[in-house]
């Protein structure tokens, strides 16, 4: 392993023990980022979902499967990307046997920014892609409207790009809107590949 890969592994260990906010209490485990420590592109989502919380890996549930399909269509190899989340623990509300996703609040995002900053400092990606408003807000330090600001954006020193979160596509009730938005998402990822 390279020294940076070693440092990323050590960071994952630290994230596993995170107690920076109360979200660790109800979650199964923390979900750190995954991917090569020298990845040129980092993708940042919101927080692990139900499947990710159980697996301990980012983007393995329904949103992750949609992301995988879109990445492949855009010519991006998931194995060469670093995938992580703005918040490392699953926030949910129990409803019967189900665990319903809850959006992390500003304080939780802020507490977890500590880890995201450290992932960015180690991996030093050429481009950081925010999937959705929570990631874009965490990375830019202000509220971001994905509809209005979709596309290139700088995150401090880093070159960034804002696009939708794959869960947004899953929630669209209308089949034709879903297909259209999926095409736009693939087109954004195609731009990311060329940036
Ligand atoms: N949604 C996210 O934002 N991240 C994941 O890892 C899974 C779903």
XYZ file of C-alpha atoms in Angstrom, residues 27-110:
84
model
C -27.098 3.611 13.015
C -25.636 0.111 12.571
C -22.215 1.456 11.652
C -20.459 4.404 10.063
C -20.033 4.211 6.301
C -16.717 5.702 5.171
C -15.829 6.481 1.574
C -14.439 3.826 -0.737
C -12.261 3.776 -3.818
C -8.642 4.286 -4.812
C -6.719 6.719 -2.602
C -5.370 8.354 -5.773
C -8.755 8.703 -7.506
C -8.947 11.704 -9.851
C -12.673 12.121 -9.239
C -14.529 12.055 -5.914
C -18.322 11.675 -5.804
C -20.063 12.923 -2.670
C -23.601 11.831 -1.773
C -25.798 12.811 1.172
C -25.630 9.985 3.695
C -25.803 6.181 3.685
C -29.259 4.701 3.175
C -30.752 1.584 4.731
C -28.744 -0.848 2.547
C -25.487 1.069 3.013
C -25.972 1.184 6.782
C -26.235 -2.613 6.839
C -23.437 -3.263 4.329
C -21.018 -0.615 5.633
C -20.367 0.528 2.055
C -21.568 3.624 0.172
C -24.011 3.475 -2.742
C -24.915 -0.220 -2.719
C -28.720 0.179 -2.421
C -31.273 1.271 -5.052
C -29.749 4.763 -5.530
C -26.303 3.158 -5.847
C -27.537 0.720 -8.470
C -28.979 3.576 -10.494
C -25.728 5.498 -10.062
C -23.750 2.455 -11.279
C -25.894 2.246 -14.419
C -25.521 5.975 -15.127
C -21.737 5.884 -14.518
C -21.338 2.958 -16.917
C -23.402 4.740 -19.587
C -21.305 7.873 -19.147
C -18.097 5.852 -19.570
C -16.941 6.247 -15.964
C -15.517 3.236 -14.143
C -16.851 3.123 -10.566
C -13.718 1.276 -9.429
C -11.590 4.289 -10.350
C -13.720 6.800 -8.408
C -13.702 7.661 -4.716
C -17.312 7.517 -3.479
C -18.265 9.033 -0.166
C -21.025 10.907 1.643
C -21.394 14.276 3.369
C -22.682 12.448 6.469
C -21.295 9.055 7.457
C -24.158 7.645 9.540
C -27.686 6.727 8.377
C -30.320 9.046 9.821
C -33.777 7.532 9.870
C -37.088 7.359 11.636
C -38.392 3.893 12.553
C -41.866 3.263 11.143
C -43.054 -0.252 11.940
C -40.402 -2.558 10.511
C -39.149 0.090 8.096
C -36.485 2.722 8.588
C -37.462 5.921 6.794
C -34.663 8.172 5.566
C -34.429 11.551 7.317
C -32.456 14.444 5.885
C -29.423 15.339 8.009
C -29.649 18.805 9.563
C -27.090 21.599 9.196
C -25.391 20.727 12.513
C -24.979 17.065 11.543
C -23.581 18.043 8.138
C -21.222 20.491 9.832
